[in-house]
Short mmCIF file of C-alpha atoms and ligand atoms in Angstrom, two decimals:
data_model
loop_
_atom_site.label_atom_id
_atom_site.label_comp_id
_atom_site.label_asym_id
_atom_site.label_seq_id
_atom_site.Cartn_x
_atom_site.Cartn_y
_atom_site.Cartn_z
CA MET A 1 -124.69 -107.18 -48.67
CA SER A 2 -123.80 -109.61 -51.33
CA TYR A 3 -120.42 -108.24 -52.06
CA GLN A 4 -118.93 -108.01 -48.52
CA GLY A 5 -115.98 -110.62 -47.82
CA GLN A 6 -115.49 -111.28 -51.64
CA LEU A 7 -113.04 -110.33 -54.14
CA ILE A 8 -114.91 -108.30 -57.17
CA THR A 9 -114.74 -109.67 -60.75
CA PHE A 10 -115.87 -107.89 -63.76
CA MET A 11 -117.38 -108.21 -67.29
CA PRO A 12 -115.27 -107.62 -70.28
CA ASN A 13 -114.57 -103.65 -70.58
CA ARG A 14 -113.23 -103.20 -73.98
CA VAL A 15 -112.71 -99.77 -75.24
CA TRP A 16 -112.43 -97.96 -78.42
CA ARG A 17 -109.28 -96.10 -79.22
CA SER A 18 -107.86 -94.23 -82.27
CA TYR A 19 -104.98 -97.07 -82.87
CA VAL A 20 -105.66 -100.67 -83.60
CA GLY A 21 -105.08 -103.97 -81.74
CA GLY A 22 -106.80 -106.02 -79.56
CA LYS A 23 -106.53 -109.42 -81.25
CA THR A 24 -104.69 -111.16 -78.06
CA LEU A 25 -107.70 -109.85 -75.92
CA ASP A 26 -110.08 -111.08 -78.13
CA TYR A 27 -108.50 -114.87 -77.87
CA LEU A 28 -108.15 -114.27 -74.31
CA GLN A 29 -111.97 -113.17 -74.23
CA ASN A 30 -112.98 -116.45 -76.37
CA VAL A 31 -114.32 -113.85 -78.97
CA ASN A 32 -115.16 -115.67 -82.18
CA GLU A 33 -112.55 -114.91 -84.89
CA PRO A 34 -110.13 -112.95 -83.11
CA THR A 35 -109.28 -109.75 -84.84
CA ASP A 36 -107.21 -106.51 -84.58
CA SER A 37 -109.81 -103.44 -84.40
CA HIS A 38 -110.32 -100.08 -82.69
CA PHE A 39 -110.82 -101.91 -79.40
CA PRO A 40 -107.03 -102.65 -78.42
CA GLU A 41 -107.77 -101.84 -74.62
CA GLU A 42 -109.69 -103.61 -71.68
CA TRP A 43 -109.95 -101.31 -68.79
CA ILE A 44 -109.84 -103.29 -65.51
CA ALA A 45 -111.70 -102.25 -62.31
CA SER A 46 -112.40 -98.88 -63.91
CA THR A 47 -114.29 -96.09 -62.37
CA VAL A 48 -112.80 -93.61 -65.30
CA GLN A 49 -115.01 -92.63 -68.31
CA ALA A 50 -113.11 -92.64 -71.74
CA VAL A 51 -112.69 -89.42 -73.68
CA ASN A 52 -112.86 -90.31 -77.25
CA PRO A 53 -114.02 -87.13 -79.02
CA GLY A 54 -116.62 -87.83 -81.91
CA ARG A 55 -117.85 -90.82 -79.88
CA GLU A 56 -119.28 -88.90 -77.24
CA SER A 57 -123.01 -90.94 -77.90
CA HIS A 58 -121.00 -94.00 -76.70
CA ILE A 59 -120.30 -94.12 -72.76
CA GLU A 60 -117.33 -96.43 -72.06
CA GLY A 61 -114.58 -97.04 -69.91
CA ILE A 62 -116.44 -97.87 -66.63
CA SER A 63 -116.28 -101.42 -65.63
CA LYS A 64 -119.07 -103.53 -64.69
CA ALA A 65 -118.47 -105.49 -61.70
CA ILE A 66 -120.33 -109.06 -61.13
CA ILE A 67 -122.58 -108.87 -57.83
CA ALA A 68 -124.76 -111.78 -57.16
CA SER A 69 -124.32 -112.95 -60.98
CA GLU A 70 -125.54 -109.55 -61.97
CA PRO A 71 -123.68 -106.72 -63.66
CA CYS A 72 -123.22 -103.65 -61.70
CA ASP A 73 -121.84 -100.09 -62.42
CA PHE A 74 -118.33 -100.23 -60.38
CA ALA A 75 -118.35 -96.55 -59.97
CA GLN A 76 -121.79 -96.65 -58.44
CA LEU A 77 -120.67 -99.46 -56.41
CA ILE A 78 -117.88 -97.72 -54.88
CA GLN A 79 -119.93 -94.57 -54.16
CA SER A 80 -122.47 -96.85 -52.19
CA ASP A 81 -119.74 -97.98 -49.61
CA PRO A 82 -116.34 -95.99 -50.25
CA ASN A 83 -115.32 -97.07 -46.49
CA TYR A 84 -115.81 -100.72 -47.49
CA PHE A 85 -114.16 -100.68 -51.01
CA LEU A 86 -111.54 -97.85 -50.47
CA GLY A 87 -111.06 -97.62 -46.80
CA PRO A 88 -111.85 -94.50 -44.43
CA LYS A 89 -108.36 -93.09 -44.93
CA HIS A 90 -108.60 -93.21 -49.00
CA ALA A 91 -111.91 -92.02 -48.77
CA LYS A 92 -111.25 -89.22 -46.63
CA LYS A 93 -108.45 -88.14 -48.79
CA TYR A 94 -109.95 -88.83 -52.16
CA ALA A 95 -113.62 -89.39 -51.59
CA THR A 96 -114.82 -92.10 -53.88
CA ASN A 97 -111.91 -92.04 -56.58
CA PRO A 98 -109.94 -94.73 -56.59
CA MET A 99 -107.06 -92.70 -57.85
CA VAL A 100 -105.68 -95.54 -60.09
CA LEU A 101 -106.73 -97.02 -63.76
CA VAL A 102 -105.47 -100.09 -64.85
CA LYS A 103 -105.87 -101.50 -68.65
CA TYR A 104 -104.62 -104.44 -70.49
CA LEU A 105 -103.19 -102.73 -73.95
CA ASP A 106 -102.60 -105.02 -77.03
CA SER A 107 -100.91 -102.92 -79.72
CA SER A 108 -100.79 -104.21 -83.38
CA VAL A 109 -99.32 -101.04 -84.49
CA ARG A 110 -97.32 -98.38 -83.10
CA LEU A 111 -99.09 -96.07 -81.06
CA HIS A 112 -99.32 -92.46 -82.14
CA PHE A 113 -96.51 -90.13 -80.49
CA GLN A 114 -98.13 -88.62 -77.39
CA ALA A 115 -96.99 -86.61 -73.86
CA HIS A 116 -99.60 -86.36 -71.02
CA PRO A 117 -99.42 -83.84 -68.52
CA THR A 118 -98.06 -84.24 -64.99
CA ALA A 119 -100.42 -83.88 -62.10
CA GLU A 120 -98.99 -80.23 -61.33
CA PHE A 121 -99.73 -79.33 -64.92
CA ALA A 122 -103.19 -80.56 -64.53
CA LYS A 123 -103.85 -78.88 -61.47
CA GLN A 124 -102.59 -75.45 -62.45
CA LYS A 125 -103.73 -75.36 -65.98
CA LEU A 126 -106.62 -78.07 -66.71
CA ASN A 127 -108.57 -77.63 -63.46
CA SER A 128 -107.94 -81.40 -62.90
CA ASN A 129 -106.58 -83.44 -59.87
CA SER A 130 -104.82 -86.15 -62.09
CA GLY A 131 -102.34 -85.90 -64.80
CA LYS A 132 -101.57 -89.04 -66.44
CA ALA A 133 -98.18 -90.35 -65.41
CA GLU A 134 -98.27 -94.19 -66.20
CA ALA A 135 -96.36 -97.51 -66.04
CA TYR A 136 -96.02 -100.43 -68.23
CA TYR A 137 -95.74 -104.07 -67.20
CA ILE A 138 -94.99 -105.76 -70.30
CA LEU A 139 -96.53 -109.28 -70.60
CA ASP A 140 -96.15 -110.76 -73.99
CA ILE A 141 -94.69 -110.00 -77.55
CA ARG A 142 -96.47 -110.92 -80.50
CA GLU A 143 -95.28 -113.68 -82.75
CA GLY A 144 -93.06 -112.05 -85.82
CA ILE A 145 -91.94 -109.11 -83.82
CA SER A 146 -88.15 -109.35 -83.75
CA ASP A 147 -87.39 -105.82 -82.03
CA PRO A 148 -90.18 -104.96 -79.38
CA TYR A 149 -89.55 -101.38 -78.31
CA ILE A 150 -90.97 -98.23 -76.79
CA TYR A 151 -90.02 -94.79 -77.52
CA LEU A 152 -89.66 -92.97 -74.01
CA GLY A 153 -88.31 -89.35 -73.69
CA PHE A 154 -86.42 -87.53 -76.66
CA GLN A 155 -82.75 -88.96 -77.42
CA HIS A 156 -82.42 -86.02 -79.80
CA PRO A 157 -84.70 -83.37 -78.30
CA PRO A 158 -86.06 -80.72 -80.80
CA SER A 159 -86.41 -77.03 -79.67
CA ARG A 160 -89.90 -76.02 -78.89
CA GLU A 161 -90.03 -74.06 -82.23
CA ASN A 162 -88.59 -77.00 -84.28
CA LEU A 163 -91.20 -79.64 -82.38
CA LYS A 164 -93.93 -77.04 -83.20
CA GLN A 165 -93.12 -76.96 -87.11
CA MET A 166 -92.78 -80.76 -87.26
CA ILE A 167 -96.30 -81.27 -85.36
CA GLU A 168 -97.91 -78.48 -87.59
CA ASN A 169 -96.52 -80.08 -90.91
CA GLN A 170 -96.78 -83.76 -89.23
CA GLU A 171 -93.15 -84.49 -90.16
CA ILE A 172 -93.43 -87.89 -88.85
CA ASN A 173 -90.08 -89.26 -89.96
CA ASN A 174 -88.62 -86.15 -88.35
CA ILE A 175 -90.55 -86.61 -85.07
CA GLU A 176 -89.59 -90.34 -85.06
CA SER A 177 -85.90 -89.27 -85.44
CA CYS A 178 -86.03 -87.66 -82.11
CA PHE A 179 -86.35 -90.83 -80.44
CA LYS A 180 -84.39 -93.81 -80.34
CA LYS A 181 -86.02 -97.69 -79.84
CA ILE A 182 -85.87 -98.65 -76.07
CA PRO A 183 -85.81 -102.49 -76.22
CA VAL A 184 -88.62 -104.00 -74.15
CA LYS A 185 -89.33 -107.74 -73.23
CA ALA A 186 -91.89 -109.55 -71.02
CA ASN A 187 -91.63 -109.06 -67.32
CA ASP A 188 -90.10 -105.40 -67.78
CA CYS A 189 -91.49 -102.48 -66.08
CA PHE A 190 -91.05 -99.07 -67.05
CA TYR A 191 -92.31 -95.84 -65.36
CA ILE A 192 -93.24 -92.85 -67.77
CA PRO A 193 -93.55 -89.60 -65.97
CA GLY A 194 -96.00 -86.87 -66.98
CA GLY A 195 -94.40 -84.83 -69.89
CA MET A 196 -92.40 -87.55 -71.49
CA PRO A 197 -93.01 -87.94 -74.88
CA HIS A 198 -93.37 -91.49 -75.76
CA ALA A 199 -95.00 -94.22 -78.13
CA ILE A 200 -95.56 -97.71 -77.43
CA GLY A 201 -94.37 -100.25 -80.21
CA GLU A 202 -96.31 -102.68 -82.25
CA GLY A 203 -96.93 -106.06 -80.90
CA ILE A 204 -96.85 -105.79 -77.25
CA LEU A 205 -99.51 -106.92 -74.76
CA MET A 206 -98.87 -104.89 -71.28
CA ILE A 207 -100.58 -103.96 -68.31
CA GLU A 208 -101.00 -100.08 -68.21
CA VAL A 209 -101.30 -98.69 -64.74
CA MET A 210 -101.84 -94.78 -64.64
CA GLU A 211 -103.27 -91.81 -62.85
CA PRO A 212 -107.17 -91.87 -63.63
CA SER A 213 -107.48 -89.54 -66.53
CA ASP A 214 -107.72 -89.67 -70.07
CA TRP A 215 -105.33 -86.28 -70.90
CA ALA A 216 -103.18 -86.82 -73.83
CA VAL A 217 -101.21 -84.65 -76.08
CA ARG A 218 -101.69 -86.60 -79.23
CA PHE A 219 -99.00 -85.24 -81.82
CA GLU A 220 -99.44 -87.67 -84.69
CA PHE A 221 -102.64 -87.27 -86.20
CA GLU A 222 -103.22 -90.33 -88.41
CA LYS A 223 -103.00 -93.78 -87.37
CA SER A 224 -104.19 -96.99 -88.97
CA GLY A 225 -106.13 -95.00 -91.93
CA TYR A 226 -107.99 -92.75 -88.99
CA THR A 227 -107.41 -88.99 -88.55
CA LEU A 228 -107.75 -87.59 -85.09
CA PRO A 229 -110.32 -85.26 -85.03
CA GLU A 230 -109.01 -81.60 -84.22
CA GLU A 231 -110.29 -81.72 -80.58
CA ALA A 232 -108.77 -85.17 -79.89
CA ARG A 233 -105.05 -83.81 -80.50
CA PHE A 234 -104.28 -81.05 -78.18
CA MET A 235 -106.66 -81.19 -75.17
CA LYS A 236 -109.13 -78.71 -76.48
CA ARG A 237 -106.41 -76.00 -75.83
CA GLY A 238 -104.33 -75.84 -78.91
CA LEU A 239 -100.82 -76.70 -79.85
CA ASP A 240 -98.96 -73.61 -78.20
CA PHE A 241 -100.73 -74.40 -74.80
CA CYS A 242 -99.82 -78.25 -75.27
CA LEU A 243 -95.95 -77.31 -76.27
CA ASP A 244 -95.66 -76.43 -72.45
CA VAL A 245 -96.60 -80.26 -71.26
CA PHE A 246 -93.42 -81.31 -73.19
CA ASP A 247 -90.20 -82.40 -71.18
CA TYR A 248 -87.43 -81.49 -73.66
CA THR A 249 -84.81 -83.14 -71.83
CA GLN A 250 -82.24 -85.38 -73.60
CA TYR A 251 -82.55 -88.62 -72.18
CA THR A 252 -79.97 -91.44 -73.43
CA PRO A 253 -81.20 -94.91 -74.00
CA GLU A 254 -79.22 -95.90 -71.23
CA TYR A 255 -80.34 -93.36 -68.88
CA ILE A 256 -83.80 -94.70 -69.62
CA GLN A 257 -82.86 -98.22 -68.92
CA GLN A 258 -81.37 -97.27 -65.53
CA ASN A 259 -83.81 -94.62 -64.38
CA PHE A 260 -87.03 -95.66 -65.73
CA LYS A 261 -86.99 -99.41 -65.82
CA GLN A 262 -88.02 -100.44 -62.41
CA LYS A 263 -86.22 -102.74 -60.39
CA ALA A 264 -87.98 -105.36 -58.09
CA ARG A 265 -87.48 -105.02 -54.48
CA LYS A 266 -88.89 -107.67 -52.03
CA ILE A 267 -90.95 -106.41 -49.75
CA ALA A 268 -92.37 -109.33 -47.84
CA GLN A 269 -91.93 -113.20 -47.48
CA TYR A 270 -95.13 -115.31 -47.34
CA ASN A 271 -93.33 -118.61 -47.07
CA LYS A 272 -90.21 -120.37 -48.54
CA HIS A 273 -91.13 -119.83 -52.15
CA SER A 274 -93.74 -117.07 -51.87
CA TYR A 275 -92.89 -113.34 -51.61
CA LYS A 276 -93.96 -109.77 -52.77
CA GLU A 277 -91.95 -107.39 -54.58
CA SER A 278 -92.58 -103.54 -55.13
CA LEU A 279 -92.17 -102.61 -58.86
CA VAL A 280 -93.39 -98.78 -58.56
CA ASP A 281 -93.19 -97.31 -55.36
CA ALA A 282 -92.80 -93.84 -53.33
CA ALA A 283 -88.70 -93.83 -54.46
CA THR A 284 -90.24 -93.53 -58.20
CA THR A 285 -93.76 -91.57 -57.95
CA ASP A 286 -96.37 -90.23 -55.48
CA ARG A 287 -99.01 -91.19 -58.20
CA PHE A 288 -99.75 -95.02 -57.78
CA ARG A 289 -97.85 -98.16 -56.61
CA ILE A 290 -97.22 -101.72 -58.40
CA CYS A 291 -96.32 -104.76 -56.76
CA LYS A 292 -95.72 -108.24 -57.64
CA SER A 293 -96.54 -111.65 -55.40
CA THR A 294 -95.06 -114.57 -56.70
CA ILE A 295 -96.89 -117.54 -54.89
CA LEU A 296 -96.19 -121.35 -54.56
CA GLY A 297 -98.15 -123.44 -52.43
CA SER A 298 -100.73 -121.91 -50.06
CA VAL A 299 -100.26 -118.56 -48.47
CA THR A 300 -102.57 -116.33 -46.08
CA LYS A 301 -102.49 -112.73 -47.23
CA THR A 302 -103.46 -109.86 -45.11
CA GLU A 303 -103.61 -106.47 -46.81
CA ASP A 304 -104.77 -103.19 -45.26
CA GLU A 305 -105.69 -101.42 -48.38
CA PHE A 306 -107.56 -101.92 -51.60
CA PHE A 307 -106.01 -102.95 -54.94
CA ILE A 308 -106.41 -104.08 -58.49
CA ALA A 309 -105.15 -107.45 -59.35
CA VAL A 310 -104.04 -109.45 -62.70
CA VAL A 311 -103.05 -113.16 -62.73
CA THR A 312 -99.93 -112.73 -64.93
CA LYS A 313 -98.50 -116.25 -64.68
CA GLY A 314 -99.91 -119.76 -63.68
CA SER A 315 -103.49 -120.03 -61.72
CA CYS A 316 -104.53 -120.02 -58.39
CA THR A 317 -107.54 -120.39 -55.77
CA ILE A 318 -108.37 -117.70 -53.79
CA LYS A 319 -110.62 -118.19 -50.62
CA THR A 320 -112.37 -115.93 -48.64
CA THR A 321 -114.92 -116.66 -45.77
CA SER A 322 -117.65 -116.39 -48.23
CA GLN A 323 -115.93 -117.32 -51.74
CA THR A 324 -113.82 -119.50 -53.58
CA LEU A 325 -112.64 -118.17 -56.68
CA GLN A 326 -110.68 -120.06 -59.46
CA LEU A 327 -108.32 -117.72 -61.28
CA SER A 328 -106.29 -118.53 -64.83
CA GLN A 329 -103.50 -116.77 -66.30
CA TYR A 330 -104.83 -113.10 -67.26
CA GLU A 331 -108.12 -113.12 -64.93
CA THR A 332 -108.27 -109.85 -62.78
CA PHE A 333 -109.93 -108.97 -59.67
CA PHE A 334 -110.61 -105.84 -57.13
CA CYS A 335 -109.64 -106.69 -53.57
CA PRO A 336 -111.64 -103.99 -51.44
CA TYR A 337 -110.04 -102.52 -48.42
CA GLY A 338 -112.75 -104.29 -46.32
CA LEU A 339 -111.43 -107.66 -47.26
CA SER A 340 -108.20 -107.90 -44.93
CA GLU A 341 -107.65 -111.57 -45.16
CA PHE A 342 -107.86 -114.37 -47.63
CA SER A 343 -106.02 -117.51 -48.77
CA ILE A 344 -104.30 -118.01 -52.11
CA ILE A 345 -103.34 -121.87 -53.28
CA ALA A 346 -101.15 -122.08 -56.29
CA GLU A 347 -99.71 -125.48 -56.28
CA ASP A 348 -97.86 -124.94 -59.40
CA GLY A 349 -97.21 -121.50 -58.86
CA ALA A 350 -98.71 -118.06 -59.87
CA GLU A 351 -97.69 -114.39 -60.02
CA ILE A 352 -100.00 -111.61 -59.30
CA ILE A 353 -99.72 -107.85 -60.09
CA GLU A 354 -101.07 -105.78 -57.93
CA CYS A 355 -101.84 -101.82 -58.43
CA TYR A 356 -102.46 -99.68 -55.53
CA PRO A 357 -103.35 -95.95 -55.29
CA PRO A 358 -101.03 -93.17 -54.02
CA LEU A 359 -100.50 -93.10 -50.27
O1 LIG B 1 -105.07 -91.66 -78.34
P1 LIG B 1 -105.86 -92.94 -77.82
O2 LIG B 1 -106.76 -93.76 -79.01
O3 LIG B 1 -106.71 -92.45 -76.83
O4 LIG B 1 -104.72 -94.01 -77.36
C1 LIG B 1 -104.32 -93.46 -76.12
C2 LIG B 1 -103.64 -94.83 -75.45
O5 LIG B 1 -102.22 -94.45 -75.26
C3 LIG B 1 -101.80 -94.47 -73.83
O6 LIG B 1 -101.92 -93.24 -73.47
C4 LIG B 1 -100.75 -95.35 -73.82
O7 LIG B 1 -99.59 -94.38 -73.86
C5 LIG B 1 -103.30 -95.25 -73.08
O8 LIG B 1 -103.37 -95.07 -71.83
C6 LIG B 1 -104.36 -94.76 -73.94
O9 LIG B 1 -105.42 -95.53 -73.97
#
């Protein structure tokens, strides 16, 4: 088959969201007159369909792979050969679900406050195998943003009753004062467990890695002049049900920096200046893993699992037995399980973020 022995690349796959952004993604995708819009995200190698209440007629989220120069539904492609794409061990455990979702997220406004269920909550109460733990790898900050930040966990936790009242009355200033800004900069990586209330600040370009679901408790209803429909707020289950999703623990900013900001750990040395680091692994979560490969010169890479990759710095050429692929900064690819060895040449250096499923 024409996909064998090759890295998989994709058509652009922008997804509608209730907040705005995406101008940088427009620019990267050579769109005429880049502008911020309701398409602030690009879903990468995705087999997940977006849930956008009110837009059910638009089927979006699932990537189109490019196979023999033709677009091809990525979920169907994996279903046609899960042992090749995902590997027999993964396929036995998770069937055709890659179990990891990767996005570019490009915010021009602060996102609405939200919290996602843990996998345990999703299994017990939502009849779903996945919650939505997530991780952010910060790529860039827009010009003019002097204090890039995320909100992460309550620094001044409200009681459940108090939170309920603030949400019902949409007391956004009071909700915001439950948080302190957690500063972020390029190359930072944060882990956001299910249950943790959060909001991504304005002007941030990031790779977001998460469990493969679109579950969200959105507790701020209006953003950029758009009001979320009722069914987009509380997972169609009501506020009381959703108040159980929240982690009400008080986390100081120092605790967040020490415990949720990831520390890179070297796990392989390819040559003198080329190595692989782990950013998110079993020490942090059992939901997905993230690594970063830094390549200078020529390296032969052997992997015994599939991954979704983004070239975050520099550029490189990747050679397999049947393909030579030139990749520039911010280009992406999927490496199938069946492609166990390939070489990467990066004379001027490259960094690649690699996103892996749970073990
Ligand atoms: O509420 P919306 O418009 O679906 O946007 C939610 C976005 O926020 C995130 O959950 C990040 O916190 C993204 O994964 C998601 O796409």
